[in-house]
Coordinates of C-alpha atoms in Angstrom, one line a residue:
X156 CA -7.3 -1.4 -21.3
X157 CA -7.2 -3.9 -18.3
X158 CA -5.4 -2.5 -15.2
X159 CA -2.9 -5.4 -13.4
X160 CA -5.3 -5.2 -10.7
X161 CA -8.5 -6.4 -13.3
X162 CA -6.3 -9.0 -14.6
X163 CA -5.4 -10.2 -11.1
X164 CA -8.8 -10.3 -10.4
X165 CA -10.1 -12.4 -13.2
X166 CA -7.1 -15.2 -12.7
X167 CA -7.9 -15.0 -9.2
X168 CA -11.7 -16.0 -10.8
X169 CA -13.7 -13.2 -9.5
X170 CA -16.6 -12.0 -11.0
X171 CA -15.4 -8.3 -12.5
X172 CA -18.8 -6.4 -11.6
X173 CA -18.8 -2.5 -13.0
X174 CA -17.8 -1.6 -9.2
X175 CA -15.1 -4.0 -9.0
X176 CA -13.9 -2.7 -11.9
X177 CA -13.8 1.2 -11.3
X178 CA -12.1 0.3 -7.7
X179 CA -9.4 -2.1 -9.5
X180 CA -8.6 0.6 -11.8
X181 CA -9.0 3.5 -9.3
X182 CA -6.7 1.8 -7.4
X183 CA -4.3 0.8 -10.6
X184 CA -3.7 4.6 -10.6
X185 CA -3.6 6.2 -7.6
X186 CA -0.4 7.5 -5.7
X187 CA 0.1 6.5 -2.6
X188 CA -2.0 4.1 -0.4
X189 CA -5.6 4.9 0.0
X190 CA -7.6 4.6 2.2
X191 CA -11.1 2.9 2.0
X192 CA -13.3 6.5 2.5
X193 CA -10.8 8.3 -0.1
X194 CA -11.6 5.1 -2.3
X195 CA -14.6 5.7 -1.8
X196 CA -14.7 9.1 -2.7
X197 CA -12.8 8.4 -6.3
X198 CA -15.2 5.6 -6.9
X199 CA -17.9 7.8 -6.3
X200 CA -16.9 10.4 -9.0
X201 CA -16.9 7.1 -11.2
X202 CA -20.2 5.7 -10.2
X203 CA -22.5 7.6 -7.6
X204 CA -24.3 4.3 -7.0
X205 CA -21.0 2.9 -5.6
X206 CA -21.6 2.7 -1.8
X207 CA -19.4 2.7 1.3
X208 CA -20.2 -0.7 1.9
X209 CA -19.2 -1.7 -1.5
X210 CA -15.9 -0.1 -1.5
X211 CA -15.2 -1.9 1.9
X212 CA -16.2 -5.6 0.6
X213 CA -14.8 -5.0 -2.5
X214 CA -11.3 -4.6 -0.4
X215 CA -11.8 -7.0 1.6
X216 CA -11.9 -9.7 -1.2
X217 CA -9.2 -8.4 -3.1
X218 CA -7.2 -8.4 0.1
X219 CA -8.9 -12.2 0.9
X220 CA -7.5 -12.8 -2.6
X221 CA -3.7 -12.3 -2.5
X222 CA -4.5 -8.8 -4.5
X223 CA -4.5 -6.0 -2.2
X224 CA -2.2 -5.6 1.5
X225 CA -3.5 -3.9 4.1
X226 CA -0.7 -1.4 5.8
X227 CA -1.3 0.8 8.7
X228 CA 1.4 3.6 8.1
X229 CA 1.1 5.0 11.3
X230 CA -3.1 5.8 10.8
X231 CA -5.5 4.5 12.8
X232 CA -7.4 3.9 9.0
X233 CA -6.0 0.7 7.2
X234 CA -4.5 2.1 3.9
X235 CA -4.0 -0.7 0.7
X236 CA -1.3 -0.8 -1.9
X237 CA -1.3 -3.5 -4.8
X238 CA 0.6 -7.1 -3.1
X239 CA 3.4 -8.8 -5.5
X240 CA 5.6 -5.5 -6.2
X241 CA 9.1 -5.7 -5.3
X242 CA 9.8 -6.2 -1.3
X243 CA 9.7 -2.2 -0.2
X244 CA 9.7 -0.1 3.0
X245 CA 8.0 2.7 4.6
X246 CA 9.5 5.5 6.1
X247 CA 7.0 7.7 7.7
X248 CA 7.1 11.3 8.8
X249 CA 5.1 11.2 11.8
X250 CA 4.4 15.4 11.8
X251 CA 3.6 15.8 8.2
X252 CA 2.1 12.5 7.2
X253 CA 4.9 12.2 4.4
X254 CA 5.3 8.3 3.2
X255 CA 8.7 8.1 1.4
X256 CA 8.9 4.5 0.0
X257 CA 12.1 3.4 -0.8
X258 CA 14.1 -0.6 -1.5
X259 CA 17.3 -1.3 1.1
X260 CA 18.9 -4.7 -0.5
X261 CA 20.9 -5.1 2.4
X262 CA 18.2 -5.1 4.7
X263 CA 16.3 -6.9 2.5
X264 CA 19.3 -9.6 2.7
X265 CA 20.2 -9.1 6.3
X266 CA 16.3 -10.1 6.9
X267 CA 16.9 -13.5 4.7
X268 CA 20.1 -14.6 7.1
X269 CA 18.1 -13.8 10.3
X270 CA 14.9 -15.6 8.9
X271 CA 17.2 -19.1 7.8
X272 CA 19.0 -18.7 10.8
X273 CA 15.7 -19.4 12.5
X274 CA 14.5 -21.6 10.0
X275 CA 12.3 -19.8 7.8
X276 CA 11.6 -19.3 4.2
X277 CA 11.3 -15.5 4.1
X278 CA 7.8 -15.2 2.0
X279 CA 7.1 -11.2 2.7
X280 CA 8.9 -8.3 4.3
X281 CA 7.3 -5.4 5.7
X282 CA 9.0 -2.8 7.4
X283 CA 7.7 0.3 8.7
X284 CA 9.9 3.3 10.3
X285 CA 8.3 6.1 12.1
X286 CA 9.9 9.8 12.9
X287 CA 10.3 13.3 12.5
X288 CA 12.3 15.0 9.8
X289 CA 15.5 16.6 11.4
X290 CA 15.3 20.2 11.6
X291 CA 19.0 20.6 10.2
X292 CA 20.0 19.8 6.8
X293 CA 18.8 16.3 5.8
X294 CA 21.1 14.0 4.1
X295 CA 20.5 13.5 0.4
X296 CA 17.8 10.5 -0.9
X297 CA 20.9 7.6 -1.8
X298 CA 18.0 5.5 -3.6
X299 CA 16.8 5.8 -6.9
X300 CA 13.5 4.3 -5.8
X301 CA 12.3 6.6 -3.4
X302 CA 8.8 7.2 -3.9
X303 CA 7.1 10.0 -1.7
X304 CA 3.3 10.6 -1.2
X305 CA 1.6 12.5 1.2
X306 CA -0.8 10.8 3.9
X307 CA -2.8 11.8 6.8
X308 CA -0.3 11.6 9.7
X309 CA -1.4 8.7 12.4
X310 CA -1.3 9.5 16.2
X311 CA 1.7 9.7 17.9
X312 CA 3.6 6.2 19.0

Protein backbone atom coordinates (compact mmCIF):
# COMPACT_ATOMS: atom_id res chain seq x y z
CA UNK A 1 0.00 0.00 0.00
CA UNK A 2 1.21 3.55 -0.87
CA UNK A 3 2.33 5.61 2.12
CA UNK A 4 0.93 9.61 2.04
CA UNK A 5 4.46 10.38 1.58
CA UNK A 6 4.72 8.00 -1.94
CA UNK A 7 1.58 9.56 -3.06
CA UNK A 8 2.89 13.06 -2.28
CA UNK A 9 5.71 12.26 -4.15
CA UNK A 10 4.27 11.03 -7.39
CA UNK A 11 1.71 14.32 -7.52
CA UNK A 12 4.57 16.29 -6.78
CA UNK A 13 5.94 14.30 -10.23
CA UNK A 14 8.98 12.66 -8.85
CA UNK A 15 10.39 9.68 -10.14
CA UNK A 16 9.57 7.02 -7.14
CA UNK A 17 13.06 5.04 -7.39
CA UNK A 18 13.26 1.79 -4.93
CA UNK A 19 15.30 4.22 -2.51
CA UNK A 20 12.85 6.89 -2.72
CA UNK A 21 10.43 4.57 -1.91
CA UNK A 22 11.84 2.70 1.25
CA UNK A 23 12.73 6.40 2.71
CA UNK A 24 8.99 7.76 1.94
CA UNK A 25 7.69 4.84 3.75
CA UNK A 26 10.36 4.61 6.44
CA UNK A 27 9.60 7.89 7.12
CA UNK A 28 5.51 7.29 6.71
CA UNK A 29 6.16 5.21 9.92
CA UNK A 30 8.42 6.31 12.15
CA UNK A 31 7.78 8.17 15.53
CA UNK A 32 9.20 11.16 16.08
CA UNK A 33 11.45 13.27 13.75
CA UNK A 34 14.46 11.62 12.36
CA UNK A 35 17.20 12.48 11.63
CA UNK A 36 19.09 11.94 8.31
CA UNK A 37 21.93 9.28 9.88
CA UNK A 38 18.96 7.41 11.87
CA UNK A 39 17.24 7.43 8.26
CA UNK A 40 19.87 6.22 7.14
CA UNK A 41 20.23 3.50 9.39
CA UNK A 42 16.42 2.23 8.85
CA UNK A 43 16.97 2.52 5.15
CA UNK A 44 19.82 0.59 5.41
CA UNK A 45 18.13 -2.48 7.09
CA UNK A 46 15.72 -2.04 3.93
CA UNK A 47 18.36 -1.85 1.27
CA UNK A 48 22.15 -2.09 2.22
CA UNK A 49 22.94 -0.45 -1.17
CA UNK A 50 21.13 2.68 0.10
CA UNK A 51 23.98 5.19 0.81
CA UNK A 52 24.42 8.20 3.11
CA UNK A 53 24.48 10.41 0.28
CA UNK A 54 21.28 9.07 -0.93
CA UNK A 55 19.36 9.47 2.18
CA UNK A 56 20.61 13.12 2.23
CA UNK A 57 19.38 14.05 -1.51
CA UNK A 58 16.63 12.11 -1.16
CA UNK A 59 15.57 14.75 1.77
CA UNK A 60 16.61 17.37 0.33
CA UNK A 61 14.14 16.97 -2.61
CA UNK A 62 11.31 15.98 -0.61
CA UNK A 63 11.98 19.02 1.48
CA UNK A 64 12.62 21.15 -2.08
CA UNK A 65 9.19 19.65 -2.87
CA UNK A 66 6.72 20.96 -0.20
CA UNK A 67 6.96 17.16 1.29
CA UNK A 68 9.29 17.06 4.14
CA UNK A 69 10.11 20.26 6.99
CA UNK A 70 13.22 20.60 8.30
CA UNK A 71 13.00 21.32 12.34
CA UNK A 72 15.94 21.78 14.49
CA UNK A 73 14.46 20.83 17.99
CA UNK A 74 17.10 21.99 19.89
CA UNK A 75 20.02 19.49 17.86
CA UNK A 76 22.67 20.67 16.15
CA UNK A 77 21.34 17.63 13.40
CA UNK A 78 18.30 18.93 11.19
CA UNK A 79 15.46 16.37 12.10
CA UNK A 80 12.24 16.07 9.30
CA UNK A 81 8.63 15.42 10.01
CA UNK A 82 5.94 15.09 7.09
CA UNK A 83 4.72 19.12 6.00
CA UNK A 84 0.77 19.66 5.68
CA UNK A 85 -0.30 18.06 9.18
CA UNK A 86 -2.26 20.25 11.31
CA UNK A 87 -0.35 23.52 12.65
CA UNK A 88 1.59 21.91 15.95
CA UNK A 89 4.27 22.82 18.43
CA UNK A 90 7.28 21.54 20.08
CA UNK A 91 7.96 21.49 23.56
CA UNK A 92 11.33 20.29 24.19
CA UNK A 93 13.00 18.90 27.36
CA UNK A 94 16.35 20.25 27.02
CA UNK A 95 18.01 17.42 29.74
CA UNK A 96 16.35 14.42 28.46
CA UNK A 97 15.86 15.11 24.80
CA UNK A 98 11.90 14.46 25.29
CA UNK A 99 9.80 16.14 22.24
CA UNK A 100 6.19 16.38 23.52
CA UNK A 101 4.10 17.72 20.52
CA UNK A 102 1.00 19.06 21.28
CA UNK A 103 -1.94 21.79 19.26
CA UNK A 104 -2.66 25.25 21.42
CA UNK A 105 -5.83 26.91 19.27
CA UNK A 106 -5.44 29.92 21.05
CA UNK A 107 -2.08 30.43 20.16
CA UNK A 108 -2.59 29.26 17.01
CA UNK A 109 -5.33 32.23 16.82
CA UNK A 110 -3.46 34.73 18.85
CA UNK A 111 -0.60 34.19 16.04
CA UNK A 112 -3.38 34.92 13.17
CA UNK A 113 -4.41 38.53 14.94
CA UNK A 114 -0.74 39.46 15.34
CA UNK A 115 0.16 38.28 11.73
CA UNK A 116 -3.14 40.59 10.10
CA UNK A 117 -2.41 43.11 12.40
CA UNK A 118 0.88 43.40 10.42
CA UNK A 119 -0.51 42.53 7.36
CA UNK A 120 0.12 39.04 6.66
CA UNK A 121 -1.63 35.98 5.59
CA UNK A 122 -0.42 33.54 8.24
CA UNK A 123 0.78 30.46 5.78
CA UNK A 124 2.81 28.30 8.54
CA UNK A 125 3.37 28.31 12.25
CA UNK A 126 6.22 26.87 13.97
CA UNK A 127 6.90 27.20 17.38
CA UNK A 128 9.47 25.73 19.38
CA UNK A 129 9.78 25.93 23.39
CA UNK A 130 12.91 24.82 25.17
CA UNK A 131 13.24 23.79 29.11
CA UNK A 132 13.71 21.53 31.81
CA UNK A 133 10.96 19.54 33.43
CA UNK A 134 10.21 20.95 37.03
CA UNK A 135 11.54 18.84 39.62
CA UNK A 136 8.04 19.09 41.68
CA UNK A 137 4.93 17.71 40.60
CA UNK A 138 4.14 18.53 36.99
CA UNK A 139 0.81 19.65 36.04
CA UNK A 140 -1.33 17.19 34.15
CA UNK A 141 -1.12 17.00 29.97
CA UNK A 142 -4.67 19.38 29.27
CA UNK A 143 -4.37 18.26 25.39
CA UNK A 144 -5.57 15.25 23.94
CA UNK A 145 -2.98 15.64 21.19
CA UNK A 146 0.09 15.43 22.99
CA UNK A 147 2.37 13.30 21.28
CA UNK A 148 5.78 12.42 23.06
CA UNK A 149 8.95 10.89 21.45
CA UNK A 150 12.24 10.73 22.61
CA UNK A 151 15.27 12.65 20.80
CA UNK A 152 18.81 13.26 21.35
CA UNK A 153 18.89 16.43 23.58
CA UNK A 154 20.61 19.55 21.50
CA UNK A 155 23.24 21.71 23.42
CA UNK A 156 22.33 23.97 25.83
CA UNK A 157 20.74 27.65 24.64
Amino acid sequence: MESRIERLCVENGLKMTGPRRAIARILSEVDGHPDVDELHRLAHTLDPRISLATVYRTVRLFEQHGILERRSLGSRRARYEMSGEHDHFHLIDQESGKVIEFDEPETETLMRRVAARHGFDLISLKIELFGRKLRSESPPDRSDDARQTVEPAGEPR
